Amino acid sequence: MMTLKDLKKRVPVADEKKVILRKKELLNTGAEIVVKEIIEDGVEISVYDNGYVLYEEGRHRTVFRLHECKDYDYSAVDGRKDAFGADFFENENWYILPLMVGMDRVEDSRRRILSNHKVISIDIEENDFFSIKARCVPDMTEKVLWNEMMREISDLLNERQRYAVIAYYCEGASQAEIAKNLEISQQAASGLIQRALVIIRNYMQVNPSDVKRKRNKK
């Protein structure tokens, strides 16, 4: 069994000068997988030789630094909270703590989506276009129509707005991480996200019949 301590010795600390927030960015670095664990069908976690972890859960994924996996705060359903220090996980199987961190980041993304979009959900396809769809997509025709609509919305956003929204809502990145990567303040990163949401909402309001048609098209 490889422990988390063993893995951290084997993998270098990720470069502080560049923050990788998305799967595509990570793969483009040419980094290779050091170790990978398939938890169950559709859920897997991989550690790369540049110090980053990729957690994938179905269509959701998030990227974060291995060496930042230290303390962990656990909140139970009954409201009870427990704090685990870094030493607690060091001699456990390597993927235990990164798995918990990845699951939390994906869940945070889901909460953000639900809090900002009551009847739609946001995900990102490999071609870097938004894919906004109804919660139940009955057929491929409707999926194509939704993707067509979101390509139109994507064209309304500038490069930084697209990057910030994708990283925040789809990759589980924090506003602080986005700000660091774009070399702007956290307040500016928050502004990018909020401005992008305003543009999306305005599109929905200006084109309600088009949105309804694309959501209900059979």
PDB file of C-alpha atoms in Angstrom:
ATOM      1  CA  MET A   1       0.000   0.000   0.000  1.00  0.00           C
ATOM      2  CA  MET A   2       1.293   3.433  -0.930  1.00  0.00           C
ATOM      3  CA  THR A   3       0.589   5.967   1.792  1.00  0.00           C
ATOM      4  CA  LEU A   4      -0.094   9.662   1.307  1.00  0.00           C
ATOM      5  CA  LYS A   5       3.263  10.411   2.912  1.00  0.00           C
ATOM      6  CA  ASP A   6       5.033   8.126   0.422  1.00  0.00           C
ATOM      7  CA  LEU A   7       3.251   9.742  -2.513  1.00  0.00           C
ATOM      8  CA  LYS A   8       4.094  13.277  -1.391  1.00  0.00           C
ATOM      9  CA  LYS A   9       7.770  12.282  -1.247  1.00  0.00           C
ATOM     10  CA  ARG A  10       7.559  10.859  -4.743  1.00  0.00           C
ATOM     11  CA  VAL A  11       5.678  13.760  -6.346  1.00  0.00           C
ATOM     12  CA  PRO A  12       7.121  17.304  -6.407  1.00  0.00           C
ATOM     13  CA  VAL A  13       5.266  20.276  -4.992  1.00  0.00           C
ATOM     14  CA  ALA A  14       3.245  21.963  -7.745  1.00  0.00           C
ATOM     15  CA  ASP A  15       4.675  25.170  -9.185  1.00  0.00           C
ATOM     16  CA  GLU A  16       3.420  28.133  -7.152  1.00  0.00           C
ATOM     17  CA  LYS A  17       3.736  30.493 -10.115  1.00  0.00           C
ATOM     18  CA  LYS A  18       1.034  28.804 -12.166  1.00  0.00           C
ATOM     19  CA  VAL A  19      -2.315  27.535 -10.931  1.00  0.00           C
ATOM     20  CA  ILE A  20      -3.930  24.789 -12.998  1.00  0.00           C
ATOM     21  CA  LEU A  21      -7.700  24.790 -12.585  1.00  0.00           C
ATOM     22  CA  ARG A  22      -9.002  22.670 -15.447  1.00  0.00           C
ATOM     23  CA  LYS A  23      -8.488  19.172 -16.818  1.00  0.00           C
ATOM     24  CA  LYS A  24      -7.600  20.454 -20.279  1.00  0.00           C
ATOM     25  CA  GLU A  25      -4.876  22.691 -18.833  1.00  0.00           C
ATOM     26  CA  LEU A  26      -3.480  19.781 -16.853  1.00  0.00           C
ATOM     27  CA  LEU A  27      -3.359  17.446 -19.845  1.00  0.00           C
ATOM     28  CA  ASN A  28      -1.764  20.149 -21.998  1.00  0.00           C
ATOM     29  CA  THR A  29       1.219  20.334 -19.625  1.00  0.00           C
ATOM     30  CA  GLY A  30       2.292  16.888 -20.784  1.00  0.00           C
ATOM     31  CA  ALA A  31       2.439  15.663 -17.197  1.00  0.00           C
ATOM     32  CA  GLU A  32       2.185  11.917 -16.690  1.00  0.00           C
ATOM     33  CA  ILE A  33       0.101   9.961 -14.208  1.00  0.00           C
ATOM     34  CA  VAL A  34       2.076   8.682 -11.234  1.00  0.00           C
ATOM     35  CA  VAL A  35      -0.755   6.772  -9.617  1.00  0.00           C
ATOM     36  CA  LYS A  36      -4.443   6.297 -10.322  1.00  0.00           C
ATOM     37  CA  GLU A  37      -7.335   4.727  -8.454  1.00  0.00           C
ATOM     38  CA  ILE A  38     -10.749   3.836  -9.862  1.00  0.00           C
ATOM     39  CA  ILE A  39     -13.132   4.064  -6.920  1.00  0.00           C
ATOM     40  CA  GLU A  40     -16.214   2.904  -8.775  1.00  0.00           C
ATOM     41  CA  ASP A  41     -17.746   3.193 -12.217  1.00  0.00           C
ATOM     42  CA  GLY A  42     -17.340   6.817 -13.315  1.00  0.00           C
ATOM     43  CA  VAL A  43     -15.365   7.884 -10.227  1.00  0.00           C
ATOM     44  CA  GLU A  44     -11.581   7.982 -10.384  1.00  0.00           C
ATOM     45  CA  ILE A  45      -8.665   9.955  -9.010  1.00  0.00           C
ATOM     46  CA  SER A  46      -5.237  10.451 -10.586  1.00  0.00           C
ATOM     47  CA  VAL A  47      -2.049  12.110  -9.369  1.00  0.00           C
ATOM     48  CA  TYR A  48       0.328  13.604 -11.943  1.00  0.00           C
ATOM     49  CA  ASP A  49       4.079  14.063 -11.792  1.00  0.00           C
ATOM     50  CA  ASN A  50       3.717  17.857 -11.691  1.00  0.00           C
ATOM     51  CA  GLY A  51       2.034  17.729  -8.279  1.00  0.00           C
ATOM     52  CA  TYR A  52      -1.601  17.994  -9.357  1.00  0.00           C
ATOM     53  CA  VAL A  53      -4.563  15.739  -8.641  1.00  0.00           C
ATOM     54  CA  LEU A  54      -7.435  15.154 -11.062  1.00  0.00           C
ATOM     55  CA  TYR A  55     -10.689  13.934  -9.515  1.00  0.00           C
ATOM     56  CA  GLU A  56     -13.449  12.827 -11.900  1.00  0.00           C
ATOM     57  CA  GLU A  57     -17.005  11.947 -10.984  1.00  0.00           C
ATOM     58  CA  GLY A  58     -19.038  11.280 -14.101  1.00  0.00           C
ATOM     59  CA  ARG A  59     -19.134  14.537 -16.081  1.00  0.00           C
ATOM     60  CA  HIS A  60     -17.796  16.514 -13.145  1.00  0.00           C
ATOM     61  CA  ARG A  61     -14.115  16.971 -12.447  1.00  0.00           C
ATOM     62  CA  THR A  62     -11.799  19.160 -10.432  1.00  0.00           C
ATOM     63  CA  VAL A  63      -8.045  19.788 -10.319  1.00  0.00           C
ATOM     64  CA  PHE A  64      -6.077  20.694  -7.198  1.00  0.00           C
ATOM     65  CA  ARG A  65      -2.596  20.424  -5.683  1.00  0.00           C
ATOM     66  CA  LEU A  66      -1.607  17.224  -3.918  1.00  0.00           C
ATOM     67  CA  HIS A  67       0.521  18.891  -1.254  1.00  0.00           C
ATOM     68  CA  GLU A  68      -2.348  21.154  -0.233  1.00  0.00           C
ATOM     69  CA  CYS A  69      -4.234  18.065   0.987  1.00  0.00           C
ATOM     70  CA  LYS A  70      -3.548  18.377   4.698  1.00  0.00           C
ATOM     71  CA  ASP A  71      -6.154  19.056   7.361  1.00  0.00           C
ATOM     72  CA  TYR A  72      -9.760  18.064   6.770  1.00  0.00           C
ATOM     73  CA  ASP A  73     -12.982  19.282   8.389  1.00  0.00           C
ATOM     74  CA  TYR A  74     -15.858  16.819   8.315  1.00  0.00           C
ATOM     75  CA  SER A  75     -19.495  17.841   8.756  1.00  0.00           C
ATOM     76  CA  ALA A  76     -21.949  15.043   9.555  1.00  0.00           C
ATOM     77  CA  VAL A  77     -25.590  15.018   8.501  1.00  0.00           C
ATOM     78  CA  ASP A  78     -26.635  15.586  12.117  1.00  0.00           C
ATOM     79  CA  GLY A  79     -24.601  18.788  12.236  1.00  0.00           C
ATOM     80  CA  ARG A  80     -21.677  17.311  14.151  1.00  0.00           C
ATOM     81  CA  LYS A  81     -18.271  18.521  12.985  1.00  0.00           C
ATOM     82  CA  ASP A  82     -14.895  16.833  13.321  1.00  0.00           C
ATOM     83  CA  ALA A  83     -11.469  18.166  12.430  1.00  0.00           C
ATOM     84  CA  PHE A  84      -8.723  15.797  11.294  1.00  0.00           C
ATOM     85  CA  GLY A  85      -5.115  16.937  11.345  1.00  0.00           C
ATOM     86  CA  ALA A  86      -2.627  16.247   8.556  1.00  0.00           C
ATOM     87  CA  ASP A  87      -0.983  13.425  10.530  1.00  0.00           C
ATOM     88  CA  PHE A  88      -4.260  11.502  10.546  1.00  0.00           C
ATOM     89  CA  PHE A  89      -4.042  10.801   6.802  1.00  0.00           C
ATOM     90  CA  GLU A  90      -0.278  10.599   6.228  1.00  0.00           C
ATOM     91  CA  ASN A  91      -0.058   6.850   6.845  1.00  0.00           C
ATOM     92  CA  GLU A  92      -3.404   5.977   5.242  1.00  0.00           C
ATOM     93  CA  ASN A  93      -3.872   4.816   1.660  1.00  0.00           C
ATOM     94  CA  TRP A  94      -2.739   7.650  -0.619  1.00  0.00           C
ATOM     95  CA  TYR A  95      -6.115   8.354  -2.213  1.00  0.00           C
ATOM     96  CA  ILE A  96      -8.253   8.676   0.951  1.00  0.00           C
ATOM     97  CA  LEU A  97      -7.709  12.394   1.640  1.00  0.00           C
ATOM     98  CA  PRO A  98      -7.481  13.535  -2.030  1.00  0.00           C
ATOM     99  CA  LEU A  99     -10.709  11.635  -2.683  1.00  0.00           C
ATOM    100  CA  MET A 100     -12.493  13.481   0.132  1.00  0.00           C
ATOM    101  CA  VAL A 101     -11.127  16.814  -1.090  1.00  0.00           C
ATOM    102  CA  GLY A 102     -12.214  16.081  -4.667  1.00  0.00           C
ATOM    103  CA  MET A 103     -15.705  15.037  -3.597  1.00  0.00           C
ATOM    104  CA  ASP A 104     -16.097  18.236  -1.573  1.00  0.00           C
ATOM    105  CA  ARG A 105     -14.962  20.439  -4.461  1.00  0.00           C
ATOM    106  CA  VAL A 106     -17.417  18.784  -6.859  1.00  0.00           C
ATOM    107  CA  GLU A 107     -20.219  19.120  -4.324  1.00  0.00           C
ATOM    108  CA  ASP A 108     -19.357  22.805  -3.850  1.00  0.00           C
ATOM    109  CA  SER A 109     -19.666  23.245  -7.619  1.00  0.00           C
ATOM    110  CA  ARG A 110     -23.099  21.624  -7.592  1.00  0.00           C
ATOM    111  CA  ARG A 111     -24.255  23.953  -4.806  1.00  0.00           C
ATOM    112  CA  ARG A 112     -23.031  26.981  -6.738  1.00  0.00           C
ATOM    113  CA  ILE A 113     -24.895  25.827  -9.821  1.00  0.00           C
ATOM    114  CA  LEU A 114     -28.130  25.198  -7.928  1.00  0.00           C
ATOM    115  CA  SER A 115     -27.934  28.519  -6.108  1.00  0.00           C
ATOM    116  CA  ASN A 116     -27.527  30.501  -9.334  1.00  0.00           C
ATOM    117  CA  HIS A 117     -29.542  28.445 -11.807  1.00  0.00           C
ATOM    118  CA  LYS A 118     -32.828  27.109 -10.487  1.00  0.00           C
ATOM    119  CA  VAL A 119     -33.997  25.158 -13.520  1.00  0.00           C
ATOM    120  CA  ILE A 120     -30.803  24.559 -15.468  1.00  0.00           C
ATOM    121  CA  SER A 121     -27.421  23.027 -14.762  1.00  0.00           C
ATOM    122  CA  ILE A 122     -24.036  23.967 -16.219  1.00  0.00           C
ATOM    123  CA  ASP A 123     -21.311  21.621 -17.347  1.00  0.00           C
ATOM    124  CA  ILE A 124     -18.440  21.924 -19.766  1.00  0.00           C
ATOM    125  CA  GLU A 125     -17.769  19.769 -22.802  1.00  0.00           C
ATOM    126  CA  GLU A 126     -14.296  18.898 -24.063  1.00  0.00           C
ATOM    127  CA  ASN A 127     -14.621  21.507 -26.835  1.00  0.00           C
ATOM    128  CA  ASP A 128     -14.760  24.202 -24.121  1.00  0.00           C
ATOM    129  CA  PHE A 129     -18.329  25.321 -24.876  1.00  0.00           C
ATOM    130  CA  PHE A 130     -20.946  25.562 -22.160  1.00  0.00           C
ATOM    131  CA  SER A 131     -23.588  22.874 -22.224  1.00  0.00           C
ATOM    132  CA  ILE A 132     -26.652  24.153 -20.393  1.00  0.00           C
ATOM    133  CA  LYS A 133     -29.521  21.706 -20.406  1.00  0.00           C
ATOM    134  CA  ALA A 134     -32.791  20.859 -18.689  1.00  0.00           C
ATOM    135  CA  ARG A 135     -32.445  18.506 -15.726  1.00  0.00           C
ATOM    136  CA  CYS A 136     -33.970  15.711 -17.832  1.00  0.00           C
ATOM    137  CA  VAL A 137     -32.734  15.608 -21.414  1.00  0.00           C
ATOM    138  CA  PRO A 138     -34.889  13.051 -23.253  1.00  0.00           C
ATOM    139  CA  ASP A 139     -33.088  12.833 -26.569  1.00  0.00           C
ATOM    140  CA  MET A 140     -30.043  13.834 -28.567  1.00  0.00           C
ATOM    141  CA  THR A 141     -31.977  16.445 -30.564  1.00  0.00           C
ATOM    142  CA  GLU A 142     -32.642  18.477 -27.442  1.00  0.00           C
ATOM    143  CA  LYS A 143     -29.017  18.187 -26.354  1.00  0.00           C
ATOM    144  CA  VAL A 144     -27.879  19.553 -29.708  1.00  0.00           C
ATOM    145  CA  LEU A 145     -30.310  22.472 -29.456  1.00  0.00           C
ATOM    146  CA  TRP A 146     -29.115  23.321 -25.964  1.00  0.00           C
ATOM    147  CA  ASN A 147     -25.483  23.196 -27.025  1.00  0.00           C
ATOM    148  CA  GLU A 148     -26.323  25.448 -29.981  1.00  0.00           C
ATOM    149  CA  MET A 149     -27.907  27.983 -27.649  1.00  0.00           C
ATOM    150  CA  MET A 150     -24.929  27.925 -25.294  1.00  0.00           C
ATOM    151  CA  ARG A 151     -22.492  28.469 -28.127  1.00  0.00           C
ATOM    152  CA  GLU A 152     -24.395  31.689 -28.772  1.00  0.00           C
ATOM    153  CA  ILE A 153     -24.083  32.659 -25.102  1.00  0.00           C
ATOM    154  CA  SER A 154     -20.408  31.701 -25.071  1.00  0.00           C
ATOM    155  CA  ASP A 155     -19.781  34.164 -27.902  1.00  0.00           C
ATOM    156  CA  LEU A 156     -21.181  36.943 -25.704  1.00  0.00           C
ATOM    157  CA  LEU A 157     -18.577  36.327 -22.988  1.00  0.00           C
ATOM    158  CA  ASN A 158     -14.991  37.463 -23.240  1.00  0.00           C
ATOM    159  CA  GLU A 159     -12.139  35.019 -22.709  1.00  0.00           C
ATOM    160  CA  ARG A 160     -11.657  35.840 -19.022  1.00  0.00           C
ATOM    161  CA  GLN A 161     -15.368  35.623 -18.254  1.00  0.00           C
ATOM    162  CA  ARG A 162     -15.599  32.218 -19.927  1.00  0.00           C
ATOM    163  CA  TYR A 163     -12.519  31.009 -18.085  1.00  0.00           C
ATOM    164  CA  ALA A 164     -13.726  32.252 -14.693  1.00  0.00           C
ATOM    165  CA  VAL A 165     -17.222  30.779 -15.005  1.00  0.00           C
ATOM    166  CA  ILE A 166     -15.979  27.417 -16.260  1.00  0.00           C
ATOM    167  CA  ALA A 167     -13.344  27.169 -13.533  1.00  0.00           C
ATOM    168  CA  TYR A 168     -15.742  28.227 -10.766  1.00  0.00           C
ATOM    169  CA  TYR A 169     -18.891  26.306 -11.683  1.00  0.00           C
ATOM    170  CA  CYS A 170     -17.485  23.309 -13.537  1.00  0.00           C
ATOM    171  CA  GLU A 171     -14.037  22.647 -12.130  1.00  0.00           C
ATOM    172  CA  GLY A 172     -14.670  23.456  -8.463  1.00  0.00           C
ATOM    173  CA  ALA A 173     -12.013  26.184  -8.304  1.00  0.00           C
ATOM    174  CA  SER A 174     -12.262  28.893  -5.670  1.00  0.00           C
ATOM    175  CA  GLN A 175     -12.367  32.592  -6.518  1.00  0.00           C
ATOM    176  CA  ALA A 176      -8.955  32.939  -4.872  1.00  0.00           C
ATOM    177  CA  GLU A 177      -7.486  30.285  -7.189  1.00  0.00           C
ATOM    178  CA  ILE A 178      -9.030  31.939 -10.242  1.00  0.00           C
ATOM    179  CA  ALA A 179      -7.705  35.327  -9.160  1.00  0.00           C
ATOM    180  CA  LYS A 180      -4.195  33.962  -8.696  1.00  0.00           C
ATOM    181  CA  ASN A 181      -4.176  32.273 -12.072  1.00  0.00           C
ATOM    182  CA  LEU A 182      -5.446  35.372 -13.884  1.00  0.00           C
ATOM    183  CA  GLU A 183      -3.170  37.613 -11.798  1.00  0.00           C
ATOM    184  CA  ILE A 184      -6.054  39.774 -10.602  1.00  0.00           C
ATOM    185  CA  SER A 185      -7.629  40.465  -7.227  1.00  0.00           C
ATOM    186  CA  GLN A 186     -10.199  38.098  -5.742  1.00  0.00           C
ATOM    187  CA  GLN A 187     -12.735  40.915  -5.962  1.00  0.00           C
ATOM    188  CA  ALA A 188     -12.034  41.234  -9.684  1.00  0.00           C
ATOM    189  CA  ALA A 189     -12.451  37.477 -10.138  1.00  0.00           C
ATOM    190  CA  SER A 190     -15.799  37.634  -8.370  1.00  0.00           C
ATOM    191  CA  GLY A 191     -16.781  40.500 -10.657  1.00  0.00           C
ATOM    192  CA  LEU A 192     -15.912  38.457 -13.756  1.00  0.00           C
ATOM    193  CA  ILE A 193     -18.154  35.628 -12.594  1.00  0.00           C
ATOM    194  CA  GLN A 194     -21.043  37.891 -11.639  1.00  0.00           C
ATOM    195  CA  ARG A 195     -20.835  39.821 -14.912  1.00  0.00           C
ATOM    196  CA  ALA A 196     -20.911  36.563 -16.881  1.00  0.00           C
ATOM    197  CA  LEU A 197     -24.003  35.427 -14.955  1.00  0.00           C
ATOM    198  CA  VAL A 198     -25.719  38.733 -15.725  1.00  0.00           C
ATOM    199  CA  ILE A 199     -24.994  38.248 -19.435  1.00  0.00           C
ATOM    200  CA  ILE A 200     -26.392  34.707 -19.329  1.00  0.00           C
ATOM    201  CA  ARG A 201     -29.514  35.769 -17.430  1.00  0.00           C
ATOM    202  CA  ASN A 202     -30.089  38.696 -19.797  1.00  0.00           C
ATOM    203  CA  TYR A 203     -29.857  36.317 -22.741  1.00  0.00           C
ATOM    204  CA  MET A 204     -32.470  34.079 -21.129  1.00  0.00           C
ATOM    205  CA  GLN A 205     -34.795  37.040 -20.543  1.00  0.00           C
ATOM    206  CA  VAL A 206     -34.380  38.529 -24.018  1.00  0.00           C
ATOM    207  CA  ASN A 207     -34.857  35.159 -25.726  1.00  0.00           C
ATOM    208  CA  PRO A 208     -37.430  33.401 -23.491  1.00  0.00           C
ATOM    209  CA  SER A 209     -39.320  31.749 -26.338  1.00  0.00           C
ATOM    210  CA  ASP A 210     -36.087  30.489 -27.855  1.00  0.00           C
ATOM    211  CA  VAL A 211     -34.971  29.105 -24.498  1.00  0.00           C
ATOM    212  CA  LYS A 212     -38.344  27.456 -23.921  1.00  0.00           C
ATOM    213  CA  ARG A 213     -38.313  25.950 -27.411  1.00  0.00           C
ATOM    214  CA  LYS A 214     -34.860  24.515 -26.904  1.00  0.00           C
ATOM    215  CA  ARG A 215     -35.759  23.109 -23.519  1.00  0.00           C
ATOM    216  CA  ASN A 216     -39.045  21.562 -24.612  1.00  0.00           C
ATOM    217  CA  LYS A 217     -38.204  20.494 -28.153  1.00  0.00           C
ATOM    218  CA  LYS A 218     -39.085  16.822 -28.611  1.00  0.00           C
TER     219      LYS A 218
END
